Structure formats: structure tokens, C-alpha cells
Amino acid sequence: MDLTYTEEEEAFRAGLREWLASVLPRLPARPSPQDWPARRAYDTSWQRMLYDAGYGHVHWDAPPTQRLIFLEETEKAGAPYVGANFVGLLHAGPTIASEGTPEQRERWLPPVLRGDEVWCQGFSEPDAGSDLASLRTRAWRDGDHYVVSGSKIWTSHAEVADWCELLVRTAPVSEAVPKHRGITWLAMPMDAPGITVRPLRTLAGSTEFAEVFLDEVRVPAANRVGAENDGWRVTMVTLSYERGTAFVGEVVACRRVLGEIAREARANGRWDDVALRRRLGRLGAEFTALWRLTQWNVSEAQRTGGVPGVGGSVFKLRYSHARQELYDAAAEVLGADALDLGHAWNLDRLSSLSYTIAAGTSQIQQNIVAERILGLPKGR
Amino acid sequence: MDFQLTDEQRALRSGMRDILAGRFSLRDAVDRVDRALWKELGEAGFFSLALPEERGGVGLGLPEAVLAFEEAGRALLPGPAVASFLAAGEVEGAWSGDAVVTAVDGTLVPWLAEADAVQGDVSGAVALRSVDPLTPLHRVPGPPRPGRGALLYAAEQLGSAARTCEMAVRYAGDREQFGQPIGAFQAVKHLCARMLVRAEVARAAVYAAAVTRDTREIRGAKLLADDAAVRNARDCLQVHGGMGFTWESEVHLHLKRAWVRAELGQRADEAQEALAAAL
Ligand SMILES: Cc1cc2nc3c(=O)[nH]c(=O)nc-3n(C[C@H](O)[C@H](O)[C@H](O)COP(=O)(O)OP(=O)(O)OC[C@H]3O[C@@H](n4cnc5c(N)ncnc54)[C@H](O)[C@@H]3O)c2cc1C
């Protein structure tokens, strides 16, 4: 067990720190969540800066430890969040990198790295959430195209995306074709005729996700990643990236916010509340442990040479609840001010409510841990 | 950075597990330390693991000690192992397992009657009817004295938490009701999943604290490991149903020992206050 970083890793960290210190002071604040076009422009130009500085590739080809350092340092320095680039950089990109053809990699990966193109994730449907494999959006072959009809929901950043990692059903479910077969993974251009995006308002008041209606949308067959009807396997690759390292930087951020909450409590007198104070102390232990668990998982991925494992589910379960506890504690410290959306903590408190739902609910994660790690029998 | 066990560390852990596996009967361990086992542990280097070689020790570090104590916790090793370990360089015979050493910790002294040496003042000590049948306890008057060995107790708690998780999973896979293993029921499955998560988070905290030796990390590790041991034992008991409530099953011994350890080395309220003060 070794928590010290190698010289090479420390050199990478030092270079990154120096670069961040030189660019961040000149960076304006990120636009509000009410204005996604402005956010897109902001997030992609940040990605472009990273790319030009040689950090564009870090989520894909860098060794896991380097990725960890990158996420830690950018968060510590208060650098912008991946934002609209989330899907492209953190799951569609890695999926194409590992499952795509050379032409596909050439077509889609560089624009993501340069911040030229933004992706969204069209997996969930109104009747296929946790039970993703029961999705019904259909695609049939017409010459060298797929024709797609159906609808997707909760598609984050759909409004501003250029591409969608889309799951479609290419063979109807039957006795011969169980629901996990017959699914295909497509890259769909979001400007194709037949696509309607209807933004949905989140409980935090922003329009972060949308419904996407697909009416005979033509997608070139060349945009299929993996074989026809083999999309479930490709999807598992995507999901393992989604749960793998996507939250690393946030743990660092939570530790920082906890310190701010403690300062506020000392200033406004809430610190005298023994129970509240002890809760904050406990959260300190929690986020430190989650950071260590991250290092544990990353070390494991580094050793096994690849895709983050189911350890990501263990992390996600605990982290999503800890994040909610953090902002609940913040609200207790704020007292009546917890009702004022003018305070950033309160918006974060609202968005923390999605953490136990998005990217697989806590119940589903518990099933995964119980069945895949502990080997308990599959339920009915 | 490579935060995984080295091959040597894995070997040490499995060696400890072998020494402890089935070597003692929990029923026979009530009120007495198994001196032969204590000596065997001493010879295997358990108490002298962290002593420098020039002082007759094995010269390994805190991470190795933590792995060994994790195994002691899994096996519910009876006896004042933490105090004896800490006394290895201080009390004659402690490192070799010839002497059983205990210490005053907070207001408690475990295994006072069985110990060959005690660290701390035990005048006025009164025997309790200990909740844990495998840990005789005395209480000493006066202000509590800070305990030592928080991280080693944390390691024992981690071992216990991992063990009760395994026990629950095994039982859930074997026991059938309504025509299927109870582990196929989500209510049971989710209890087990949460047990694993608690144990794994505690593991990351305990191992990291052993590597960094950072006071705050040690406090946090003990806090999380106490919680994991106590709550996992409770959930394990629940998964075992009526069987879990019997004296015969081992589950209650894990729970009771976890309660005892939670009072030793460092208490949750102390840890929380100290961690809060550092925010
Ligand atoms: C902020 C946000 C952003 C999102 N972004 C995207 C996106 O970009 N692209 C995308 O494709 N999707 C996205 N999602 C969708 C997300 O993946 C789904 O919401 C999630 O998988 C749950 O599906 P559902 O909402 O249909 O809930 P349901 O599956 O209907 O679940 C409802 C409740 O039932 C429980 N439940 C369901 N099945 C089981 C079971 N087998 N055992 C026990 N309990 C069960 C759930 O845990 C939950 O409590 C996003 C969601 C949110 C909240």
C-alpha cells in the first residue's frame, strides 16, 4: 500500500498546477444553469484550452493515476466542471475509443477533445428507466441507413448537443430474442430531420435535461458502434465509465464545501449545537474515506489495466448519500436562509437530490453490489 | 501511487488467518486467555510486528499491524491483544506472547484478572458484568484516561464488519423461505449490499490511516470502523432471523465485541468533536 506518487506523477501534477495558476485567474465565471447555450460555449472553450495545453486526452489514454491527479488538481484550483462535455468526454468518448472502428475513432474523438462537439446520452425512455433493457425506440434498416422512431427522456444537455449516444431496438423482443439482445448503439446527429427536443424543467428550476422525440430519423448505418443487436454489451462499457471515475473531482469539492459550512457555522453561532457540530465532524471522516476509496479503486483499475470495475457502484452508493447529507447539514447551518435560492448551497442542495437517482438509482446499485460482488441470487 | 496490498502483505494476512482459523473455541475462551495461542501468536511475530529488528522485532510497519489486527477482529480473538501489542517494547515478555498485558483505556480495563501486567492505575477498579462474554471488563474511578491504539481497534472492527457481512451473505444464500434463498429477496439483498459498502469504506479509511499515520485520518478511521462493525453485526443478526437471536450463533459475539471496542481507543463523540474542530 503506497499513497505517495511517483516522480513522474508529481511532475505531471506540478506542470498542471502551474498551468492552472496561469489561466484560471483570467477565466470568467460559468454562466447560470438557466442558459445552456452560454454554458455550452463556456464549457467547450474550457475544453479547448485543456486540449491546447495538452490535457485534452487525460480522461482516455492517460493512466488512471494521472486522471486522478488531473481531477484532484483541477477541482482544488476551482477549475470549471466538465459540464456539457460530460457525456462526450466521460462516456461516449471512452466507449468509441474502446469499441469503435478506426474510422469512427478518427471521426468522433478529436472533436470531443477539442471541444468542437458535444454529446448527449439517449438511453432512458419513459417506460425504460432502471429497466433500461426494456427500451422500445425502434430502428429498422433502409439501405445504408437506420430509420429510428420513438422517444427518449431525461436526456441531459440534449438542447445543446451535436451527437447522441442512442440505444435503439433493432430486433423485436420474442422468445428467440430476449430483451437484452436486439439492442444497438448508434451515434445520432442531433440536427437530423425528425428530432424534436422538448426541455424539461428540473426541481432546481433549470432546464438541464429534455425529452427527445424521434420521428423516422435517418441515421447512417456507419454510425453503429459494435455489431447490430450487440448494443447491450457496448452499453455495459459505457456505464462502467459513467460510474467509474466521474465523481472523483466532486469528492474534493465536497471536502472544500464542508470547510466552508464549518466556517459559516462558527460565524453564525450554530457551532454551539453539539449534535450539528458532531455531524459535521463525521462528514469530515466520510469525505476523507471516500477520497481514499477512490484511490483504492483507481489503483485497482491501474493494476488490472482497464475499465473501472463494480467498485464504482460501492463508491456511488455511499457518495450520493454523503453528498445529500452534506447539503442537509448546510441547510441546518443556514437556518431560515436555507430557503433562499440566492445562496449557492441551496441550489446545490436541490441538485444533490438527483444523485441517488441519475446514473442508476441507489436501489439498482444495491442490486449490482449484492449480485455481482456478493454473488447473491438474482431476484425476480 | 499504488494503494493496493503488496504480495508480502497478502501473504501476511493469509498467514495470520491460518494461525487463527479454528485454533480456539470461543466457548472455552470465556474469562481466560488461551496462553498457548498467545505464545504461538508471539512466536509468529504478531506482537512484535512493528518493533524494530534491532530490538528483536519484525520491523514491519503500521499497515502490516493493521492487516494482522483485521484478522484478529475477524476471528474474534479473545484477550487484550491491542494493549499487549502496544506494550511489546515496554513490558518484558509482551512481544513474545509470554506476558498478557492490559491497560486502562478511558474508564475501562479489559481482562484485568487475567493480565500479567497492567499499564495505568487500576486502584479502585470494580468488575462489571461485561456485555461481551469474551471480554471481562473492570471500571476504574476518576476522570477517563485517553486510550491508545485507536487504529488497531479500528482494524479489528473492520475485520469484524467484513466477517459479519460474509456470514450474512452465506446465510442469505443458504436459507430458503417461500421456495427460494432469502438472498433473492431485495429487502435482504439490500441489507447485505449496505454491509459491504460500510466495510469497504471503513477499509479504505483504516488502510489509508495506517499508511499516512495522520491523526485526523486515524480518528476518522476508528469512527467509521466502529460504525461499520456495530451496524453490520446488527444487520447480520437481522438476516439470520431467529437463529441470529440465539446464544449458539456467533452473531451476537460480534455485536457485543464491537460495542466494547467502540468504547476503547477512542469514542465516537471524541472523534467527531476533534474532527469538527479541525474543519
Ligand atoms: C438529473 C438527471 C439526469 C439524467 N440524465 C440522463 C441522460 O442524460 N441520459 C439518460 O439516458 N438518462 C438520464 N437520466 C435518467 C436516469 O438514468 C434514470 O432516471 C434512472 O436510471 C432511473 O430511472 P427512472 O427515472 O425511470 O426511475 P424508475 O426506474 O421508474 O424507478 C423509480 C423507483 O423505483 C425503484 N426501482 C426501479 N426498479 C427497481 C428494482 N428492480 N428494484 C428496486 N427498486 C427499483 C427505483 O430505485 C426508484 O426508486 C437522468 C436522470 C436524472 C435525475
XYZ file of C-alpha atoms and ligand atoms in Angstrom:
712
model
C 0.000 0.000 0.000
C 1.628 3.172 -1.132
C -0.028 6.562 -1.199
C 2.948 8.517 -2.408
C 3.007 9.498 -6.044
C 5.920 8.710 -8.321
C 8.276 11.420 -9.511
C 6.674 11.276 -12.918
C 3.218 11.679 -11.403
C 4.393 14.565 -9.244
C 5.933 16.215 -12.283
C 2.609 15.924 -14.085
C 0.878 17.456 -11.063
C 3.347 20.317 -10.830
C 3.021 21.131 -14.521
C -0.740 21.075 -14.314
C -0.782 23.291 -11.229
C 1.425 25.807 -12.867
C -0.714 25.892 -15.970
C -3.926 26.214 -13.943
C -2.462 29.064 -11.939
C -1.611 30.860 -15.171
C -5.016 30.519 -16.855
C -7.663 30.408 -14.130
C -7.385 33.976 -12.865
C -8.379 35.259 -16.310
C -11.359 32.929 -16.684
C -14.815 34.450 -16.253
C -17.462 32.738 -14.082
C -19.526 29.916 -15.565
C -22.906 31.139 -16.880
C -26.030 30.247 -14.949
C -27.828 26.907 -15.379
C -30.724 28.832 -16.920
C -28.663 29.490 -20.038
C -27.368 26.281 -21.576
C -26.220 27.733 -24.904
C -23.950 30.079 -22.957
C -22.837 27.203 -20.768
C -22.076 25.090 -23.788
C -19.893 27.819 -25.234
C -18.152 28.223 -21.907
C -17.632 24.517 -21.252
C -16.352 23.781 -24.751
C -13.957 26.695 -24.752
C -12.550 25.414 -21.463
C -12.132 22.006 -23.093
C -10.334 23.695 -25.979
C -7.950 25.350 -23.558
C -7.220 21.993 -21.966
C -6.673 20.480 -25.373
C -4.286 23.185 -26.487
C -2.339 22.782 -23.258
C -2.009 19.042 -23.855
C -4.565 17.867 -21.299
C -7.366 17.044 -23.715
C -6.791 13.319 -23.706
C -6.494 12.840 -19.987
C -9.778 11.000 -19.453
C -8.970 8.391 -22.087
C -5.407 7.385 -22.714
C -3.760 8.654 -19.564
C -3.003 6.100 -16.855
C -5.742 6.105 -14.172
C -3.459 7.709 -11.606
C -2.796 10.623 -13.911
C -6.532 11.050 -14.429
C -6.959 11.075 -10.657
C -4.339 13.779 -10.254
C -5.944 15.775 -13.041
C -9.374 15.661 -11.395
C -7.952 16.434 -7.967
C -5.885 19.394 -9.081
C -8.493 20.954 -11.344
C -11.041 20.762 -8.547
C -8.656 22.114 -5.919
C -7.819 25.008 -8.161
C -11.504 25.710 -8.729
C -11.302 24.999 -12.474
C -14.559 24.669 -14.436
C -16.535 21.456 -14.306
C -16.696 19.253 -17.448
C -20.319 20.365 -17.789
C -21.740 19.978 -21.276
C -18.735 17.858 -22.241
C -19.636 15.241 -19.666
C -21.081 12.584 -21.970
C -18.584 13.051 -24.783
C -15.544 13.027 -22.546
C -16.585 10.639 -19.841
C -18.661 8.011 -21.554
C -19.359 8.225 -25.284
C -15.721 9.056 -25.988
C -14.208 6.205 -23.987
C -16.808 3.831 -25.445
C -15.925 4.766 -29.022
C -12.254 4.645 -28.143
C -12.584 1.051 -27.000
C -15.402 -0.269 -29.251
C -15.292 1.891 -32.378
C -13.603 1.264 -35.711
C -10.503 3.285 -36.661
C -12.705 5.481 -38.906
C -15.164 6.078 -36.082
C -12.423 6.986 -33.663
C -10.972 9.365 -36.222
C -14.387 10.944 -36.909
C -15.646 11.453 -33.368
C -12.844 11.540 -30.873
C -10.788 14.570 -31.928
C -13.780 16.943 -31.983
C -14.725 15.902 -28.451
C -11.209 16.508 -27.239
C -11.032 19.879 -28.973
C -14.362 20.938 -27.547
C -15.861 21.248 -31.030
C -18.661 18.768 -30.477
C -20.920 17.998 -27.558
C -22.662 14.694 -26.909
C -25.736 13.645 -25.011
C -26.918 10.273 -23.779
C -30.155 8.843 -25.190
C -30.589 5.757 -23.082
C -33.593 6.278 -20.780
C -37.157 6.197 -22.090
C -40.454 6.947 -20.404
C -41.014 3.209 -19.852
C -37.381 2.157 -19.596
C -35.509 3.746 -16.693
C -33.957 1.333 -14.239
C -35.068 -1.441 -16.551
C -33.064 0.022 -19.389
C -33.084 -3.154 -21.467
C -36.825 -2.882 -21.952
C -36.341 0.164 -24.178
C -38.678 0.424 -27.164
C -37.322 3.073 -29.525
C -37.210 1.151 -32.803
C -34.766 1.255 -35.685
C -35.128 -0.557 -38.963
C -32.762 -0.827 -41.835
C -33.373 1.117 -45.048
C -30.406 0.662 -47.385
C -27.340 2.092 -45.695
C -29.385 3.891 -43.040
C -31.267 3.054 -39.889
C -34.637 4.726 -39.546
C -35.386 5.496 -35.909
C -38.709 6.229 -34.209
C -39.546 6.514 -30.537
C -38.739 8.792 -27.636
C -36.098 9.336 -25.014
C -36.341 11.139 -21.718
C -34.122 12.823 -19.099
C -31.581 13.460 -21.852
C -29.139 15.876 -20.215
C -27.890 18.727 -22.437
C -29.938 17.468 -25.434
C -30.721 21.046 -26.333
C -27.112 21.902 -26.975
C -25.713 18.566 -28.135
C -24.375 17.723 -31.599
C -24.421 13.981 -31.141
C -26.377 11.483 -29.149
C -25.230 8.062 -27.953
C -28.503 6.384 -28.733
C -29.801 2.967 -27.803
C -32.376 1.514 -30.166
C -34.141 -1.788 -30.607
C -33.185 -3.414 -33.890
C -34.894 -6.765 -33.297
C -38.273 -7.063 -31.617
C -38.390 -8.957 -28.338
C -39.560 -12.517 -28.824
C -38.863 -15.939 -27.461
C -35.775 -16.108 -29.651
C -34.681 -12.538 -28.834
C -34.687 -11.741 -25.097
C -34.838 -8.060 -24.222
C -31.092 -7.650 -23.641
C -30.461 -8.796 -27.207
C -31.715 -6.831 -30.130
C -30.351 -3.518 -28.835
C -27.955 -1.456 -30.958
C -25.711 1.501 -30.022
C -25.838 4.350 -32.561
C -24.267 7.771 -32.858
C -27.111 10.032 -33.921
C -26.534 13.565 -35.241
C -28.828 15.862 -33.263
C -29.541 18.076 -36.291
C -31.093 15.255 -38.328
C -34.663 15.884 -39.528
C -37.332 14.270 -37.352
C -35.783 15.106 -33.968
C -37.741 17.266 -31.555
C -36.219 18.298 -28.259
C -38.551 19.476 -25.530
C -36.705 20.769 -22.473
C -37.926 19.615 -19.081
C -37.628 21.757 -16.022
C -35.779 20.157 -13.110
C -36.836 20.660 -9.499
C -33.895 23.029 -9.236
C -35.652 25.233 -11.778
C -33.208 24.789 -14.643
C -33.691 23.062 -17.995
C -30.838 20.663 -17.729
C -32.494 17.693 -19.362
C -35.104 17.142 -22.057
C -37.493 14.820 -23.774
C -36.328 13.824 -27.237
C -38.883 12.690 -29.803
C -37.659 10.716 -32.801
C -39.845 10.526 -35.881
C -38.310 8.443 -38.653
C -34.874 9.899 -38.087
C -32.338 8.596 -40.623
C -29.005 7.581 -39.107
C -26.224 6.232 -41.351
C -25.526 2.573 -40.642
C -21.842 3.535 -40.500
C -22.681 5.268 -37.197
C -23.283 1.974 -35.452
C -20.726 1.231 -32.733
C -20.335 -2.508 -32.190
C -22.394 -5.063 -34.060
C -26.113 -4.850 -34.745
C -28.039 -6.317 -31.783
C -24.875 -6.290 -29.663
C -25.566 -2.894 -28.117
C -26.132 -4.162 -24.589
C -22.530 -5.245 -24.309
C -21.384 -1.854 -25.613
C -23.746 -0.203 -23.125
C -22.091 -2.001 -20.230
C -18.791 -0.489 -21.317
C -20.414 2.943 -21.344
C -21.974 2.504 -17.913
C -18.772 1.303 -16.316
C -17.144 4.568 -17.371
C -20.114 6.561 -16.162
C -19.844 5.109 -12.654
C -16.097 4.755 -12.640
C -14.258 7.968 -12.122
C -16.921 10.500 -12.951
C -17.321 11.666 -9.347
C -13.688 11.882 -8.332
C -13.339 15.641 -8.502
C -16.591 16.117 -6.670
C -15.302 14.418 -3.526
C -12.562 17.004 -3.391
C -15.171 19.711 -3.854
C -17.324 18.306 -1.059
C -14.417 18.463 1.357
C -13.925 22.103 0.460
C -17.616 22.893 0.902
C -17.612 21.152 4.283
C -14.879 23.513 5.425
C -16.954 26.468 4.255
C -20.001 25.160 6.103
C -17.950 24.855 9.298
C -16.717 28.425 8.910
C -20.241 29.680 8.416
C -21.443 27.765 11.497
C -18.683 29.291 13.611
C -19.593 32.715 12.354
C -23.338 32.486 12.915
C -23.352 30.686 16.240
C -24.727 27.330 15.027
C -21.399 25.790 16.023
C -22.652 25.669 19.615
C -25.137 22.982 18.630
C -23.308 19.848 19.724
C -25.253 17.434 17.535
C -24.791 19.548 14.424
C -21.097 20.062 15.116
C -20.564 16.341 15.529
C -22.420 15.657 12.310
C -20.014 17.941 10.514
C -17.067 16.169 12.132
C -18.435 12.866 10.954
C -18.859 14.163 7.415
C -15.195 15.117 7.501
C -14.310 11.476 8.137
C -16.751 10.413 5.445
C -15.306 12.508 2.630
C -11.744 11.650 3.576
C -12.654 7.969 3.440
C -14.412 8.420 0.091
C -11.305 10.034 -1.293
C -9.230 7.092 -0.056
C -11.748 4.665 -1.536
C -11.320 6.457 -4.853
C -7.575 5.978 -4.677
C -8.162 2.335 -3.846
C -10.422 1.850 -6.874
C -8.096 3.749 -9.182
C -5.128 1.681 -8.030
C -7.108 -1.438 -8.718
C -8.050 -0.235 -12.205
C -4.436 0.637 -12.832
C -3.340 -2.861 -11.842
C -5.996 -4.709 -13.776
C -5.280 -2.418 -16.690
C -8.575 -1.056 -17.673
C -12.179 -0.338 -17.236
C -13.225 0.709 -13.738
C -14.943 -2.240 -12.057
C -18.062 -2.675 -9.950
C -16.164 -0.911 -7.170
C -17.680 2.170 -8.775
C -21.097 1.075 -7.525
C -19.829 0.838 -3.948
C -18.450 4.330 -4.256
C -21.505 5.778 -5.974
C -23.866 4.413 -3.346
C -22.061 5.923 -0.431
C -21.066 9.145 -2.158
C -24.551 10.043 -3.379
C -25.941 9.800 0.150
C -22.993 11.610 1.714
C -23.446 14.478 -0.727
C -27.077 14.814 0.285
C -26.142 14.740 3.977
C -23.578 17.459 3.340
C -26.117 19.866 1.900
C -28.696 18.950 4.525
C -26.116 19.935 7.125
C -25.503 23.142 5.187
C -29.212 23.888 5.349
C -29.208 23.372 9.115
C -26.345 25.771 9.464
C -28.117 28.341 7.311
C -31.405 28.131 9.224
C -34.057 30.253 7.520
C -31.537 31.285 4.861
C -31.739 27.717 3.609
C -34.951 28.854 1.912
C -33.158 31.466 -0.158
C -32.117 30.254 -3.593
C -29.738 33.194 -3.727
C -27.339 31.132 -1.657
C -25.341 28.723 -3.820
C -25.559 25.904 -1.256
C -29.302 25.760 -1.667
C -29.168 25.193 -5.408
C -26.532 22.541 -4.795
C -28.776 21.016 -2.179
C -31.540 20.720 -4.745
C -29.303 19.189 -7.381
C -27.863 16.743 -4.843
C -31.298 15.149 -4.789
C -30.625 13.680 -8.238
C -27.508 11.830 -7.124
C -29.345 8.818 -5.746
C -31.366 8.592 -8.989
C -29.232 9.510 -12.003
C -26.693 7.014 -13.400
C -28.575 4.149 -11.745
C -30.647 4.583 -8.566
C -29.364 3.523 -5.162
C -31.701 0.543 -5.244
C -30.255 -0.593 -8.560
C -26.699 -0.047 -7.303
C -27.517 -2.188 -4.278
C -28.739 -4.936 -6.568
C -25.498 -4.693 -8.527
C -23.356 -4.865 -5.385
C -25.359 -7.765 -3.983
C -25.468 -9.783 -7.187
C -22.165 -9.019 -8.853
C -19.866 -8.536 -5.873
C -21.506 -10.639 -3.180
C -22.886 -13.276 -5.547
C -26.402 -13.314 -4.127
C -29.081 -14.863 -6.347
C -30.819 -12.710 -8.924
C -34.256 -11.552 -7.818
C -37.447 -11.919 -9.746
C 0.729 5.677 -6.015
C -0.413 2.084 -5.713
C -2.930 1.814 -2.912
C -3.277 -1.963 -3.031
C -1.794 -4.707 -0.887
C 1.676 -5.914 -1.845
C 2.232 -9.648 -2.269
C 4.023 -9.726 1.100
C 1.085 -8.016 2.761
C -1.309 -10.526 1.260
C 0.871 -13.370 2.490
C 0.993 -11.881 5.976
C -2.772 -11.601 6.059
C -3.369 -15.160 4.973
C -0.712 -16.408 7.375
C -2.498 -14.697 10.249
C -5.797 -16.088 9.080
C -4.361 -19.602 9.096
C -2.976 -19.244 12.618
C -6.311 -18.036 13.919
C -8.627 -20.281 11.921
C -10.287 -22.790 14.170
C -7.464 -22.656 16.733
C -9.612 -21.673 19.632
C -13.083 -22.367 20.764
C -14.998 -19.256 21.532
C -16.958 -21.125 24.203
C -13.787 -22.063 26.035
C -12.431 -18.572 25.841
C -14.862 -17.114 28.352
C -12.866 -15.492 31.155
C -9.494 -16.877 30.162
C -6.846 -16.114 27.608
C -5.596 -19.110 25.670
C -1.952 -18.904 26.732
C -0.765 -21.445 24.190
C -2.313 -19.459 21.360
C -0.945 -16.218 22.822
C 2.526 -17.749 22.774
C 2.022 -19.066 19.257
C 1.000 -15.601 18.120
C 4.074 -14.179 19.852
C 6.312 -16.644 18.054
C 4.713 -15.803 14.739
C 5.677 -12.178 15.398
C 2.184 -10.841 15.950
C 3.036 -8.688 18.984
C 6.445 -7.633 17.677
C 5.427 -6.871 14.100
C 6.149 -3.176 14.385
C 9.145 -3.385 16.727
C 12.424 -2.555 15.005
C 14.621 -5.531 14.229
C 17.450 -4.331 16.469
C 15.032 -4.596 19.386
C 14.061 -8.136 18.485
C 11.023 -7.223 16.428
C 9.926 -7.991 12.914
C 10.486 -4.429 11.784
C 7.352 -4.048 9.705
C 5.087 -1.051 9.713
C 1.676 0.033 10.836
C -0.020 -1.212 7.629
C 1.126 -4.755 8.417
C -0.019 -4.419 12.014
C -3.384 -3.276 10.780
C -3.712 -6.293 8.494
C -2.878 -8.612 11.389
C -5.404 -6.939 13.694
C -8.023 -7.088 10.988
C -7.622 -10.855 11.121
C -7.802 -10.835 14.911
C -11.065 -8.953 14.592
C -12.471 -11.390 12.040
C -11.667 -14.293 14.320
C -12.894 -12.518 17.484
C -9.547 -13.306 19.124
C -10.160 -13.143 22.884
C -7.656 -11.291 25.059
C -6.120 -7.803 25.353
C -4.324 -8.013 22.021
C -4.093 -4.280 21.393
C -2.651 -3.443 24.816
C -0.208 -6.355 24.591
C 0.904 -5.240 21.141
C 1.464 -1.680 22.322
C 3.409 -2.957 25.311
C 5.763 -5.011 23.140
C 8.708 -2.655 23.536
C 7.785 -1.643 27.067
C 6.841 -4.709 29.104
C 9.017 -7.771 29.461
C 7.594 -10.792 27.693
C 4.876 -8.872 25.863
C 6.442 -9.149 22.425
C 6.939 -12.901 22.696
C 3.449 -13.613 23.950
C 4.750 -14.787 27.325
C 3.076 -11.949 29.146
C -0.533 -10.879 28.737
C -0.646 -7.113 29.148
C -3.689 -4.923 29.547
C -4.129 -1.184 30.021
C -6.515 1.377 31.411
C -8.442 2.841 28.499
C -10.910 5.626 29.144
C -12.563 4.315 32.306
C -12.303 0.652 31.343
C -9.782 -2.135 31.798
C -10.353 -5.307 29.779
C -9.046 -8.640 31.033
C -7.710 -7.268 34.316
C -7.827 -10.538 36.245
C -6.033 -12.485 33.523
C -3.302 -9.959 32.823
C 0.302 -10.354 33.945
C 0.858 -6.637 33.728
C -1.342 -3.554 33.615
C -0.450 -0.175 32.220
C -2.141 2.584 34.178
C -3.540 2.983 37.650
C -6.223 0.437 38.486
C -6.773 1.272 42.151
C -10.442 1.113 42.982
C -11.259 -0.954 39.888
C -14.672 -2.579 40.041
C -15.673 -5.578 37.954
C -18.556 -5.089 35.546
C -20.838 -7.849 34.346
C -19.462 -7.417 30.859
C -21.935 -7.372 28.000
C -19.379 -9.277 25.925
C -18.913 -12.784 27.334
C -15.459 -12.854 25.734
C -14.200 -9.598 27.254
C -14.167 -9.308 31.044
C -14.241 -5.632 31.999
C -13.371 -3.540 35.028
C -14.223 0.051 35.531
C -11.833 2.472 37.212
C -12.950 5.588 39.066
C -11.847 9.065 38.204
C -11.600 11.039 35.012
C -11.238 8.947 31.852
C -7.682 8.464 30.613
C -7.165 8.716 26.865
C -6.896 5.303 25.269
C -4.184 4.156 22.901
C -4.313 2.013 19.827
C -7.354 3.573 18.146
C -6.189 2.407 14.732
C -5.618 -1.164 15.871
C -9.088 -1.304 17.377
C -10.365 0.158 14.120
C -8.630 -2.639 12.241
C -10.323 -5.214 14.481
C -13.657 -3.530 13.880
C -13.017 -3.679 10.144
C -12.268 -7.404 10.341
C -15.453 -7.971 12.283
C -17.518 -5.880 9.862
C -16.183 -7.800 6.877
C -16.801 -11.084 8.655
C -20.412 -10.364 9.591
C -21.034 -9.278 6.002
C -19.719 -12.633 4.805
C -21.770 -14.500 7.393
C -24.910 -12.702 6.287
C -24.232 -13.357 2.614
C -23.589 -17.036 3.227
C -26.728 -17.431 5.291
C -28.793 -15.481 2.745
C -27.605 -17.820 0.030
C -28.391 -20.985 2.005
C -31.557 -20.288 3.922
C -34.720 -20.794 1.901
C -38.155 -19.363 2.521
C -41.077 -19.038 0.110
C -39.326 -21.541 -2.107
C -36.137 -19.560 -2.735
C -32.980 -18.419 -0.975
C -33.787 -15.375 1.158
C -30.871 -13.609 -0.558
C -33.014 -13.359 -3.682
C -35.345 -11.008 -1.795
C -34.374 -7.454 -2.294
C -35.006 -6.439 1.281
C -32.338 -8.935 2.337
C -30.081 -8.279 -0.619
C -30.007 -4.562 0.095
C -29.113 -5.132 3.748
C -26.156 -7.182 2.538
C -25.103 -4.628 -0.074
C -25.080 -1.873 2.517
C -22.980 -4.046 4.802
C -20.383 -4.434 2.083
C -20.338 -0.713 1.382
C -19.806 0.077 5.078
C -16.976 -2.419 5.327
C -15.272 -1.192 2.156
C -15.453 2.482 3.095
C -14.051 1.620 6.534
C -11.322 -0.448 4.875
C -10.178 2.444 2.704
C -10.127 4.712 5.770
C -8.272 2.252 8.020
C -5.646 1.271 5.458
C -5.009 4.863 4.437
C -4.662 5.945 8.058
C -2.119 3.163 8.581
C -0.120 4.435 5.633
C -0.281 8.154 6.427
C -0.337 7.863 10.271
C -2.197 11.131 10.174
C -4.011 11.811 13.461
C -7.150 13.018 11.763
C -7.283 10.069 9.446
C -6.848 7.708 12.380
C -9.741 9.373 14.181
C -11.936 9.129 11.120
C -10.946 5.541 10.514
C -11.908 4.500 14.051
C -15.189 6.375 13.766
C -16.171 4.713 10.502
C -14.912 1.279 11.527
C -16.856 1.392 14.821
C -19.940 2.236 12.883
C -19.353 -0.488 10.299
C -18.739 -3.163 12.932
C -21.764 -2.314 15.047
C -24.212 -1.798 12.221
C -23.013 -4.772 10.199
C -23.383 -7.041 13.214
C -26.920 -5.780 13.742
C -27.819 -6.312 10.092
C -26.199 -9.738 10.152
C -28.360 -10.614 13.118
C -31.428 -9.450 11.220
C -30.547 -11.548 8.186
C -30.221 -14.609 10.447
C -33.745 -14.169 11.817
C -34.489 -16.191 14.965
C -31.235 -18.033 14.546
C -29.432 -14.726 14.949
C -31.004 -14.187 18.354
C -29.630 -17.416 19.787
C -26.626 -17.742 22.055
C -25.414 -20.515 19.761
C -24.852 -18.356 16.704
C -21.737 -16.222 16.629
C -23.502 -13.097 15.517
C -24.147 -11.640 18.957
C -20.499 -12.103 19.888
C -19.505 -9.828 17.012
C -22.042 -7.227 18.032
C -21.069 -7.255 21.690
C -17.366 -7.094 20.940
C -17.986 -4.246 18.523
C -19.755 -2.340 21.298
C -16.808 -2.921 23.622
C -14.233 -1.822 21.068
C -16.255 1.279 20.280
C -15.506 2.402 23.864
C -11.793 1.630 23.617
C -9.009 3.588 21.945
C -11.322 6.447 21.102
C -15.041 7.055 21.401
C -17.225 8.332 18.580
C -18.109 11.584 20.338
C -14.440 12.394 20.940
C -13.620 11.690 17.315
C -16.461 13.785 15.993
C -15.574 16.735 18.183
C -11.918 16.545 17.241
C -12.697 16.220 13.550
C -15.142 19.095 13.714
C -12.573 21.279 15.455
C -10.175 20.604 12.599
C -12.624 21.713 9.880
C -30.543 14.727 -13.322
C -30.722 13.524 -14.173
C -30.059 13.436 -15.366
C -30.216 12.327 -16.186
N -29.579 12.309 -17.393
C -29.785 11.275 -18.228
C -29.225 11.283 -19.535
O -28.517 12.204 -19.912
N -29.483 10.258 -20.359
C -30.254 9.204 -19.970
O -30.424 8.280 -20.762
N -30.828 9.163 -18.745
C -30.616 10.184 -17.866
N -31.194 10.175 -16.617
C -32.103 9.076 -16.286
C -31.664 8.172 -15.170
O -30.688 7.280 -15.628
C -32.926 7.456 -14.678
O -33.741 8.440 -14.058
C -32.643 6.385 -13.676
O -31.931 5.311 -14.273
C -33.920 5.847 -13.028
O -34.917 5.550 -13.962
P -36.387 6.142 -13.791
O -36.257 7.581 -13.584
O -37.213 5.649 -14.922
O -36.953 5.532 -12.443
P -37.644 4.113 -12.283
O -36.805 3.074 -12.906
O -39.060 4.193 -12.665
O -37.547 3.950 -10.714
C -38.471 4.539 -9.799
C -38.186 3.991 -8.410
O -38.310 2.556 -8.430
C -37.141 1.958 -7.986
N -36.894 0.727 -8.736
C -36.991 0.509 -10.064
N -36.628 -0.734 -10.382
C -36.284 -1.334 -9.226
C -35.804 -2.620 -8.878
N -35.552 -3.571 -9.775
N -35.561 -2.847 -7.579
C -35.771 -1.912 -6.639
N -36.202 -0.683 -6.899
C -36.449 -0.404 -8.174
C -36.041 2.968 -8.264
O -34.921 2.751 -7.436
C -36.748 4.270 -7.977
O -36.719 4.497 -6.600
C -31.054 11.268 -15.776
C -31.728 11.356 -14.558
C -31.575 12.466 -13.755
C -32.322 12.515 -12.464
